[in-house]
Coordinates of C-alpha atoms in Angstrom, one line a residue:
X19 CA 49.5 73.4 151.1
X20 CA 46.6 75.9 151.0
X21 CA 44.4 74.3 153.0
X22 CA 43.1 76.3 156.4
X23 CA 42.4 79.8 157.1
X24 CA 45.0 82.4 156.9
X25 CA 45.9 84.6 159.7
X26 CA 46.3 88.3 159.6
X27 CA 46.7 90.4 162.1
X28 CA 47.1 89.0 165.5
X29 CA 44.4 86.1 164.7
X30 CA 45.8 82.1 165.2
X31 CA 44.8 79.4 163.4
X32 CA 41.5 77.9 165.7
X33 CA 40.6 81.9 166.7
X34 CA 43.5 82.4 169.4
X35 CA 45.0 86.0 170.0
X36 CA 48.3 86.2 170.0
X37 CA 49.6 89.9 171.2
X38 CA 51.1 92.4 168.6
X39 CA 50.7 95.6 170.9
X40 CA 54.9 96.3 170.1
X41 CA 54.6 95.9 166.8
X42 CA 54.7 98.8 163.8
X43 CA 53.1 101.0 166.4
X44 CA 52.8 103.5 163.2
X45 CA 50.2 100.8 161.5
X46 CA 49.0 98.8 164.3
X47 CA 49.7 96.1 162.6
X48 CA 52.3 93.5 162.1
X49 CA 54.0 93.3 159.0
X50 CA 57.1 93.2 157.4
X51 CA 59.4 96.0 158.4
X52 CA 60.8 98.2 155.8
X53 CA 64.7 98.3 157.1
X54 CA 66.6 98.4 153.9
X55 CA 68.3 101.0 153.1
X56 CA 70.3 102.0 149.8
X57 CA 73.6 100.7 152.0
X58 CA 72.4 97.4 153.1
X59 CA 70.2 96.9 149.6
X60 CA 73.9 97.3 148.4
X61 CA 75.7 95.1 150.8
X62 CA 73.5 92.2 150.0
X63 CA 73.9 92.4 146.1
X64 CA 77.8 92.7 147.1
X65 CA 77.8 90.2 149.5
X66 CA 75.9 87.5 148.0
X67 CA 78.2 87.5 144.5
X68 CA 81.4 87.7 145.7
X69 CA 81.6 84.8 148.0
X70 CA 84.7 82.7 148.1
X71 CA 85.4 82.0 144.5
X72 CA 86.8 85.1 144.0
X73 CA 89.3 84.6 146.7
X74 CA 89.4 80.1 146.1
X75 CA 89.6 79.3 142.5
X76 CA 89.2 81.9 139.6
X77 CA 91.2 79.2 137.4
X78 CA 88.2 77.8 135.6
X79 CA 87.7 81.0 133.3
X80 CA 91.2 81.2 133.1
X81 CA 91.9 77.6 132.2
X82 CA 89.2 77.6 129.6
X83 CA 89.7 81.1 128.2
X84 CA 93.1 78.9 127.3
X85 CA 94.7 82.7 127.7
X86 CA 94.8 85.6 130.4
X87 CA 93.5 88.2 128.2
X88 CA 90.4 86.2 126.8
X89 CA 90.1 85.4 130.4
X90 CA 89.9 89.3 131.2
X91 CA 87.5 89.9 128.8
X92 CA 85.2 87.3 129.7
X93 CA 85.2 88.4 133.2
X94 CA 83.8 92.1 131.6
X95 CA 81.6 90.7 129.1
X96 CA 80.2 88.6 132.1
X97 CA 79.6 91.1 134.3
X98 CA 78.3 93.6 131.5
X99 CA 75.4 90.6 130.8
X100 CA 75.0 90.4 134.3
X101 CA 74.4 94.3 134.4
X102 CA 71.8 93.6 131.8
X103 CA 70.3 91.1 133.6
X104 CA 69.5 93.3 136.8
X105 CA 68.2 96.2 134.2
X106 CA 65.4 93.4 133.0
X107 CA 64.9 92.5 136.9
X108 CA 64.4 96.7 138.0
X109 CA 61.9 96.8 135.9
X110 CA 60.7 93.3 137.3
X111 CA 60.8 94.6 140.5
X112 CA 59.3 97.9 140.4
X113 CA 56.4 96.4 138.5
X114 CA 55.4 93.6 140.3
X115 CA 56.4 94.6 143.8
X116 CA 56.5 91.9 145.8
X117 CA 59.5 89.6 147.4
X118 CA 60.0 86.5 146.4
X119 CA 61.9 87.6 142.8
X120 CA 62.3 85.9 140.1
X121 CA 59.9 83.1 141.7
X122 CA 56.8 85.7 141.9
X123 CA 57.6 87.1 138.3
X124 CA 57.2 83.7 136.4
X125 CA 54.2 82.8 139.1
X126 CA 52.1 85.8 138.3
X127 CA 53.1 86.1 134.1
X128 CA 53.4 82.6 133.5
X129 CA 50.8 80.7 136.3
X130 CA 51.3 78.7 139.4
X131 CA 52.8 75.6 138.0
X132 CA 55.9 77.8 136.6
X133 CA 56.0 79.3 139.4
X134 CA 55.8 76.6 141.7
X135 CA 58.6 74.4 139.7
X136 CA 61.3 77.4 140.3
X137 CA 60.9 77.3 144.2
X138 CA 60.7 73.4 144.3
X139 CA 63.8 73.0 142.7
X140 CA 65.3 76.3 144.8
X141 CA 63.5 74.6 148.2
X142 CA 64.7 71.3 147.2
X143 CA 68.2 71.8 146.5
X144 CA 69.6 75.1 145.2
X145 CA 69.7 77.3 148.8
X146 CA 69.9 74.1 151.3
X147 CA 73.2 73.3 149.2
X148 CA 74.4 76.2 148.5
X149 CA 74.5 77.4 152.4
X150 CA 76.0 73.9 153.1
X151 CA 79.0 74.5 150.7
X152 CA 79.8 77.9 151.7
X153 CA 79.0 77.2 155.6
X154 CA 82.0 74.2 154.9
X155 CA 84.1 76.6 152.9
X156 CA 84.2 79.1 155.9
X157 CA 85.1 76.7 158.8
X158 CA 87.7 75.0 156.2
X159 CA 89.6 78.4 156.4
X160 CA 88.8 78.8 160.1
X161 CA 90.2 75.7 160.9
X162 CA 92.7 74.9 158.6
X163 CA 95.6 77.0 160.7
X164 CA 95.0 74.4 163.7
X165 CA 95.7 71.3 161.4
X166 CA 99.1 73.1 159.2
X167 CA 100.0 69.3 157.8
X168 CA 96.7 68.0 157.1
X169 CA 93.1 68.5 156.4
X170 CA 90.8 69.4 159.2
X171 CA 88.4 66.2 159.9
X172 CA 85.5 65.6 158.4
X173 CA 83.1 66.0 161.8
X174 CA 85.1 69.2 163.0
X175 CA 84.1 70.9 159.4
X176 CA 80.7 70.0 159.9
X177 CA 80.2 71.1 163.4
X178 CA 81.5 74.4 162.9
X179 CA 79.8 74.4 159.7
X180 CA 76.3 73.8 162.3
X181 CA 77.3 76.3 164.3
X182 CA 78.1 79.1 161.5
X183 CA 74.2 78.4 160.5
X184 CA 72.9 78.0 163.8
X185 CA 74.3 81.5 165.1
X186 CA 73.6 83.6 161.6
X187 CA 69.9 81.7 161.9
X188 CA 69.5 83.4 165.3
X189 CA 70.6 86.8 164.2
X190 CA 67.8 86.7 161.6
X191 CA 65.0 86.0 163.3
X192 CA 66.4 88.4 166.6
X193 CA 66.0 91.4 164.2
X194 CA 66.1 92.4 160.3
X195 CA 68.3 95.3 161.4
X196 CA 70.9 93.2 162.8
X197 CA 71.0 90.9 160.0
X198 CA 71.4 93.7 157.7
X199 CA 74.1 95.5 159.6
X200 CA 75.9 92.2 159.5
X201 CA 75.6 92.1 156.1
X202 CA 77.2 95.5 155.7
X203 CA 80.0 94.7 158.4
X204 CA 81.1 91.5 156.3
X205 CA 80.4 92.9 152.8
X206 CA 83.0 95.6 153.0
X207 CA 85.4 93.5 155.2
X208 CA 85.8 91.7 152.0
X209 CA 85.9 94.5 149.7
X210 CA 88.9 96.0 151.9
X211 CA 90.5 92.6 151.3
X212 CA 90.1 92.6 147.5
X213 CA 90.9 96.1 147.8
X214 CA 94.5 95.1 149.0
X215 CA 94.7 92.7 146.6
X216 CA 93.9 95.3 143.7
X217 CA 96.4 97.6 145.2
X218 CA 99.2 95.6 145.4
X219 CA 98.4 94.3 141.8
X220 CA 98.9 98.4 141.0
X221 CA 102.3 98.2 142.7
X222 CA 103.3 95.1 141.2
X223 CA 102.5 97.0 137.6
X224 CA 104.7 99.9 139.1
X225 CA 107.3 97.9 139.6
X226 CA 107.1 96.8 135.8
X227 CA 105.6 92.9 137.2
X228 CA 103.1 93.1 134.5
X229 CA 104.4 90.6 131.8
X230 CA 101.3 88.7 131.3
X231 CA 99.4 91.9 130.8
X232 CA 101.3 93.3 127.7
X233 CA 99.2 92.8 124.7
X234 CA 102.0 90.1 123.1
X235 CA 102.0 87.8 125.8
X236 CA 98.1 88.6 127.4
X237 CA 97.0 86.4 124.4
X238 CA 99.7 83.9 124.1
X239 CA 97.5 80.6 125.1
X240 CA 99.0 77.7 127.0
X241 CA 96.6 75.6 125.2
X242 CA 95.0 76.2 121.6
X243 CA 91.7 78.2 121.8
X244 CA 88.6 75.9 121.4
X245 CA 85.1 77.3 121.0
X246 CA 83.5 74.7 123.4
X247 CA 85.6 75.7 126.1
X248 CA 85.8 79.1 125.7
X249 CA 81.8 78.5 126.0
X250 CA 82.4 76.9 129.2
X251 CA 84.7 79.6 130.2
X252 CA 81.9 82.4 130.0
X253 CA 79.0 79.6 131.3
X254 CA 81.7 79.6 134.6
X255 CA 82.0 83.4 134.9
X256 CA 78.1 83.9 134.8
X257 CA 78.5 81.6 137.3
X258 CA 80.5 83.4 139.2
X259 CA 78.4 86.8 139.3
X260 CA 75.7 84.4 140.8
X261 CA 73.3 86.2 143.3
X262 CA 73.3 89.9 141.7
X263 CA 69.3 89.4 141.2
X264 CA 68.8 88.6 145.2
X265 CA 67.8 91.9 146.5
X266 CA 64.7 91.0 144.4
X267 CA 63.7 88.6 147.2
X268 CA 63.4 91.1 149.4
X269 CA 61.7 94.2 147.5
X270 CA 58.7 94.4 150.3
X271 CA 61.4 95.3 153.5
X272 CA 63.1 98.4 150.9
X273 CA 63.4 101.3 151.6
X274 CA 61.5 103.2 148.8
X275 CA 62.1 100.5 146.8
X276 CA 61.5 102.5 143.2
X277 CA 64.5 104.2 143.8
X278 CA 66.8 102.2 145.9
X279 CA 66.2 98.5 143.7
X280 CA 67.5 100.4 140.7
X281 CA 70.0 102.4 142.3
X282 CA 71.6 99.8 143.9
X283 CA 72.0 97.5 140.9
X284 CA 73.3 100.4 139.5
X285 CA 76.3 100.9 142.3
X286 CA 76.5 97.0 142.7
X287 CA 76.9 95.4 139.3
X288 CA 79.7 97.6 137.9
X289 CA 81.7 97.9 141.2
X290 CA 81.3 93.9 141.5
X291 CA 82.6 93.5 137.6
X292 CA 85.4 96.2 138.4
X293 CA 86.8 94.4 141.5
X294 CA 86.1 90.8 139.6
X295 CA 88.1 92.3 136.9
X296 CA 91.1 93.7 138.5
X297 CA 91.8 91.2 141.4
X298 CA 92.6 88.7 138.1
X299 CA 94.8 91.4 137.3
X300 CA 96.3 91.9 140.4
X301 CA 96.6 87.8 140.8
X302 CA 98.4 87.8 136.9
X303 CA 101.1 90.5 138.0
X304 CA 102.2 87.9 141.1
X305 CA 101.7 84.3 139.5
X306 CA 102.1 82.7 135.9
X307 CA 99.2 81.1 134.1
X308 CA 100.8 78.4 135.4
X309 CA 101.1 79.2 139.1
X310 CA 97.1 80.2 139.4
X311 CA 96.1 77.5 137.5
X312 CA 98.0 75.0 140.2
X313 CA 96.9 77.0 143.1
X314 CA 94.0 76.0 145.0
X315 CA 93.1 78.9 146.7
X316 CA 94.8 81.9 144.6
X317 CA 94.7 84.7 146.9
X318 CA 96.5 82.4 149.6
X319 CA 98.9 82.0 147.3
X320 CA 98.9 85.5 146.2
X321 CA 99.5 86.8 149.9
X322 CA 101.9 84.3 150.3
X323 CA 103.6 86.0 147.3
X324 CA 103.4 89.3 148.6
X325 CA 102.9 89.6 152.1
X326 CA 105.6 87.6 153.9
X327 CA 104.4 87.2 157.5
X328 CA 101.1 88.9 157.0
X329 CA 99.8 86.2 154.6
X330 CA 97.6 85.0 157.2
X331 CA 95.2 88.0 155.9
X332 CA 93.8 86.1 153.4
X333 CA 92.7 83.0 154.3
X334 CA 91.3 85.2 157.4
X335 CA 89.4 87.5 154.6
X336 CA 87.8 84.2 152.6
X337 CA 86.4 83.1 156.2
X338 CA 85.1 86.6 156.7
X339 CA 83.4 86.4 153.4
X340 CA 81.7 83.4 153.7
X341 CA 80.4 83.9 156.7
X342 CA 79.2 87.1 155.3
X343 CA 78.0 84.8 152.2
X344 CA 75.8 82.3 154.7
X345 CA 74.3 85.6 156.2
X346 CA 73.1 86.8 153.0
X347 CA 71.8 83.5 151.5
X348 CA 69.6 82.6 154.8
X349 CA 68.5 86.5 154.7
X350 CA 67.1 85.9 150.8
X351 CA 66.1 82.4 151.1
X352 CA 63.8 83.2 154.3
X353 CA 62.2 85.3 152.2
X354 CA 61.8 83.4 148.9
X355 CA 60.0 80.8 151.0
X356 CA 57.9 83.5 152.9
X357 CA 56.8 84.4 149.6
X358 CA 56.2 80.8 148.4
X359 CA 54.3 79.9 151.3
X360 CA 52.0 83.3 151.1
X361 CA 51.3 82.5 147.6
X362 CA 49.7 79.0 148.6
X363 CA 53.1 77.3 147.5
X364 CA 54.3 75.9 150.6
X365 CA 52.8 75.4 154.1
X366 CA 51.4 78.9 155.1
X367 CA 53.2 78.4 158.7
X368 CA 56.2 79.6 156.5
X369 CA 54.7 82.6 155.6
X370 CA 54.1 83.8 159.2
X371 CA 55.9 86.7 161.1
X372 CA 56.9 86.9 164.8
X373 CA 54.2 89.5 166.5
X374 CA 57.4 91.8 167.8
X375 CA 60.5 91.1 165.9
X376 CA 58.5 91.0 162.2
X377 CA 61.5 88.3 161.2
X378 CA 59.6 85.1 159.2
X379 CA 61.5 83.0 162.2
X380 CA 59.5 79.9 160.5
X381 CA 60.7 80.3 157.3
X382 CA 64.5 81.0 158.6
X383 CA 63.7 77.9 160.6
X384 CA 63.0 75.7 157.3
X385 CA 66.0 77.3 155.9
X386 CA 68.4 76.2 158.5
X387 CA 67.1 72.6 159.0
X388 CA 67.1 72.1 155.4
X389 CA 71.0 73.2 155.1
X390 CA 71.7 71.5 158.7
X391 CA 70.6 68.3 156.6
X392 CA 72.7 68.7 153.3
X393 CA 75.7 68.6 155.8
X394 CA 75.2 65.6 156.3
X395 CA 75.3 64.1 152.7
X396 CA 77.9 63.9 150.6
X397 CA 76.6 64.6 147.2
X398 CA 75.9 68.6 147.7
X399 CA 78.6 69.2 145.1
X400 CA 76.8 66.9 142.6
X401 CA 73.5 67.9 143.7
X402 CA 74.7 71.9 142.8
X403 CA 76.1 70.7 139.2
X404 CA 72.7 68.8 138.3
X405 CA 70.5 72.3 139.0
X406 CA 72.8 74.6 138.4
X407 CA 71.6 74.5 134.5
X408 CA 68.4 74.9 135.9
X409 CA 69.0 78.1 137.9
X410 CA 70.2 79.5 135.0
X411 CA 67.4 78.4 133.1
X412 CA 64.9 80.6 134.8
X413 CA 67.1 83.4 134.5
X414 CA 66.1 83.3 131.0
X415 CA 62.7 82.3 131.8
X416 CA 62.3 85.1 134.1
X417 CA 63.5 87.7 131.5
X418 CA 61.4 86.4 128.9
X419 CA 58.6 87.0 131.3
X420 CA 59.2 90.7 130.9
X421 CA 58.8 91.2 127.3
X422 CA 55.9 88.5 127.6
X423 CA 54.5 91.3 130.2
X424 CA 54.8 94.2 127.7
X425 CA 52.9 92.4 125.2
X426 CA 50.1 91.0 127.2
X427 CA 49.8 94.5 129.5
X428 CA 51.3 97.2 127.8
X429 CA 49.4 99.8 129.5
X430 CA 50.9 98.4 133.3
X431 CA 52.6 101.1 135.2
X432 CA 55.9 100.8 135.0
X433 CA 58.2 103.1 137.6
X434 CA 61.1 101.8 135.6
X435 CA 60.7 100.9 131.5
X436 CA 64.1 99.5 129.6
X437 CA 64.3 99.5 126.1
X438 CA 63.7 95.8 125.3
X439 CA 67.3 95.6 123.6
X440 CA 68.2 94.8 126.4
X441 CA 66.3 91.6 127.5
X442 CA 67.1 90.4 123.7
X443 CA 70.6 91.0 124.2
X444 CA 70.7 89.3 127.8
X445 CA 68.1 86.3 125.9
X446 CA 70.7 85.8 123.0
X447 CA 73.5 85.1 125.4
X448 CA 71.6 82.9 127.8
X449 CA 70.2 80.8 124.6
X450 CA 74.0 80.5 124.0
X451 CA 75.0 79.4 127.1
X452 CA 72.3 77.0 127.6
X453 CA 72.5 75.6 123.6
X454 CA 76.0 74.8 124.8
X455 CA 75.0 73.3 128.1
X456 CA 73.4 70.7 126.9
X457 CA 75.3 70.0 123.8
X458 CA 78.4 69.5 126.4
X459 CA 76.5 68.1 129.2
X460 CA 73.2 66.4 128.3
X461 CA 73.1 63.7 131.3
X462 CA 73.8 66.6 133.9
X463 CA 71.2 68.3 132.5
X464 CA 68.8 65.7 132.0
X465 CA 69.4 64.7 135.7
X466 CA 68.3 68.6 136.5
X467 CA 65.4 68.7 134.5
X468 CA 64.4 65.6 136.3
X469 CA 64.8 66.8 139.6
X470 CA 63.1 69.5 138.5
X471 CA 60.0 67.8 137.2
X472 CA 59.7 65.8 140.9
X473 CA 57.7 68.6 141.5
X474 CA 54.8 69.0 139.1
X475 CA 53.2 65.9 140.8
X476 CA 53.8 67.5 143.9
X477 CA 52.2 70.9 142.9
X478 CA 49.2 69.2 141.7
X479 CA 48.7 67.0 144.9
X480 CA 49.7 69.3 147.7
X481 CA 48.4 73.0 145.6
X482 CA 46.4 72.5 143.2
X483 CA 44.1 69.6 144.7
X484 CA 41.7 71.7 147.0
X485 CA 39.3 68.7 148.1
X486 CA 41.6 67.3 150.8
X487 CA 40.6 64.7 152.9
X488 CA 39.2 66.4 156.5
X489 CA 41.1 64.5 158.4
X490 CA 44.5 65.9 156.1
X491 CA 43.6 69.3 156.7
X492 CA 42.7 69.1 160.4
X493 CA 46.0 67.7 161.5
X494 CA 48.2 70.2 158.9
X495 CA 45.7 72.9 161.0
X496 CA 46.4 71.5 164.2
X497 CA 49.9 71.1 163.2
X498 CA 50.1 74.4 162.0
X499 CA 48.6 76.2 165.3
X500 CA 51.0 74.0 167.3
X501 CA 54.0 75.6 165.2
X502 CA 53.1 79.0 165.8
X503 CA 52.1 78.9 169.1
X504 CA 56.0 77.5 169.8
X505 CA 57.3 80.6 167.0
X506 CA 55.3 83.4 168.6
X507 CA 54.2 84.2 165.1
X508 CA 50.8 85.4 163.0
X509 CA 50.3 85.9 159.3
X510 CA 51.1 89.4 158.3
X511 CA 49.0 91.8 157.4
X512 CA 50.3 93.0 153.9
X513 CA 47.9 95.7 153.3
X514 CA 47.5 97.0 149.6
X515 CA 50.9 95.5 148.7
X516 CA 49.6 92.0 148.8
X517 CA 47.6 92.4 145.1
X518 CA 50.0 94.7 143.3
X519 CA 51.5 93.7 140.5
X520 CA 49.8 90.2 140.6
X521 CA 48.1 90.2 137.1
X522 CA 49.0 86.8 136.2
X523 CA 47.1 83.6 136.4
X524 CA 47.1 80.8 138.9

């Protein structure tokens, strides 16, 4: 995966120029365009955690919490771990500045292999599913009006699904501007809806509808409390927070990324845990335990509730917010693999640029077909369960790579320096978490470390073998020209920024 000369510049693979003359006419150079501001850093924090679950199914805290105030508190303890989390990841960030996240953290503290096992399993299954699921979840909710007294079919789902991807592919590699400014559009579309949602939860309360929420009843459990579940029950709402560490991928196109990673965690994460926490409010002041736990998608049923003939709002917002949610996760995932490739971890074609737009078009390319293809299977739901433990296990990892960091370079300049309370704190709960994982789960588990492990013999064949057979490496090179000839693309020139922060070892 290494093999061949890398481009920079304007220079192709067999000595070809490709023109650049448009591009960063500031530099002269083409590379990555810094186009994220503070606003969009936010919107794609926003946008990538609240997706649809907010909106589908919050039930599964609920119905393991076993009562609506245990549920409400592990949606604030969540998201106050979660806040912790990012802390550990500004300081990640502003340390070793380069995209790629947690991927290039555990590559350049713990070496190649580590690093190369959490974009396998992220390559292999965690974004290409992921995009599929939500992709189906939006054209569910745009189709389901059309077919009132049945389920949409199967092949309409998945077309529309195509499409979704195939249009939001586009308007990434067109321009990073555009992407972003969809990303802002869609991210407070759905904020406005939850922000109706919270409001009429405040009227309900006005109008004395807020039974479940007085103290006597907020605890009185519809089933006895069990620690197992109530383990589950916080496992589902970390869960839920998923994506607040994915402007990370994308630290090389901030904006003066020293102060605008940092501040936007700091906006993001509490208003996140704030709307999380009173939208279940709101939903408690319409329905019973009993009504959300029987709903399938609660704030259908909510706006049902509430807004007579203008329920059609919500399942109009969860469509809006997916789509928003597929925009964000091909945005972030183009870039983990950009960062992948660069490193020597995938095929460097990835980690070309287009000479005038500066959008990775290859890597969005890889993205898409890879997502296109889990449409097409069946068993993306299972696939998400088996390496879903593993996602969050280099969560962990990646924050035991910072205090790993401070023992082995102390002196490393760091713009941002947390106490390291904090990464104990967020260590303690994920050992929890995971301890309970596998005690509760050991064959999904098992199955996810597998999938997982598919890839050392991978890394050592296709990285860390570098006496390839000519004939391998003449056709990847061939291959490889032919690719970006068709792409219009080069290999960036990265400058300075390509060695900072990359103490680690290969």
């Amino acid at each position: 995966m290494t093999d061949g000369p890398r481009l920079r510049g304007n220079a192709s693979a067999d000595g070809d120029t490709l023109s650049s003359e448009s591009t960063k006419e500031d530099s002269g150079r083409v590379a990555l365009k810094k186009e994220i501001g503070l606003v969009s850093a936010c919107g794609i924090i926003v946008g990538n955690i609240i997706g649809s679950g907010i909106f589908v199914s919050p039930k599964g805290v609920l119905e393991n919490a076993s009562s609506v105030g245990l549920a409400l508190i592990v949606w604030i303890v969540t998201g106050v771990i979660t806040a912790i989390g990012a802390l550990c990841y500004a300081e990640l960030g502003v340390t070793i500045p380069k995209s790629g996240g947690d991927y290039s953290y555990v590559k350049d503290i713990f070496g190649g292999l580590a690093g190369f096992l959490r974009l396998w399993i992220a390559v292999l299954v965690i974004y290409p599913t992921n995009q599929a699921v939500i992709a189906l979840t939006f054209s569910n909710y745009i189709l389901q009006p059309l077919f009132p007294s049945c389920f949409p079919p199967e092949n309409g789902l998945r077309l529309l699904a195509a499409v979704c991807l195939l249009l939001l592919t586009w308007v990434n590699c067109t321009s990073v501007r555009w992407a972003t400014r969809v990303q802002d559009v869609f991210t407070t579309g759905k904020l406005l809806a939850l922000g109706l949602i919270i409001i009429m939860g405040f009227v309900q309360i006005c109008k004395g509808e807020y039974y479940w929420l007085e103290p006597a009843h907020a605890f009185e459990t519809f089933q006895p409390y069990d620690i197992g579940q109530i383990a589950l029950s916080f496992l589902q709402g970390s869960f839920a927070y998923g994506g607040w560490n994915f402007l990370n991928y994308v630290t090389e196109e901030l904006v003066d990324p020293y102060k605008n990673l940092p501040r936007a965690i700091f906006i993001s994460i509490p208003l996140v845990t704030f709307v999380y926490v009173f939208a279940n409010i709101a939903y408690v002041t319409a329905m019973s335990p009993q009504e959300l736990l029987a709903s399938n998608a609660v704030a259908v049923t909510f706006g049902e509730k509430l807004l007579g003939v203008m329920s059609w709002i919500m399942p109009i917002s969860v469509a809006l917010s997916t789509f928003g949610g597929v925009n964000g996760s091909l945005f972030t995932s183009s870039r983990l693999f950009f960062a992948g490739a660069r490193e020597g971890h995938l095929p460097r074609l990835l980690a070309m640029i287009h000479v005038k737009r500066c959008t990775p078009i290859p890597a969005l390319l890889f993205t898409c077909i890879s997502t296109l293809l889990m449409l097409c299977t069946s068993d993306m739901y299972t696939l998400i369960n088996y390496v879903g433990f593993i996602n969050y296990l280099f969560y962990g990892v990646t924050v035991a790579g910072q205090i790993v960091l401070r023992i082995k370079q102390p002196d490393l300049y760091r713009p941002i320096k947390v106490s390291l309370v904090w990464p104990v704190i967020y260590l303690l709960f994920w050992a929890f978490l995971l301890i309970f994982s596998l005690y509760s789960e050991p064959v999904v588990c098992g199955l996810g470390m597998a999938i997982m492990l598919t890839g050392v013999p991978v890394y050592f064949l296709g990285v860390y073998w570098d006496n390839k057979p000519q004939c391998f490496n003449t056709f990847i090179g061939k291959m490889t020209h032919v690719c970006q000839k068709f792409c219009v693309v080069v290999y960036p020139d990265m400058g300075e920024s390509r060695n900072v922060g990359n103490q680690g070892t290969e």
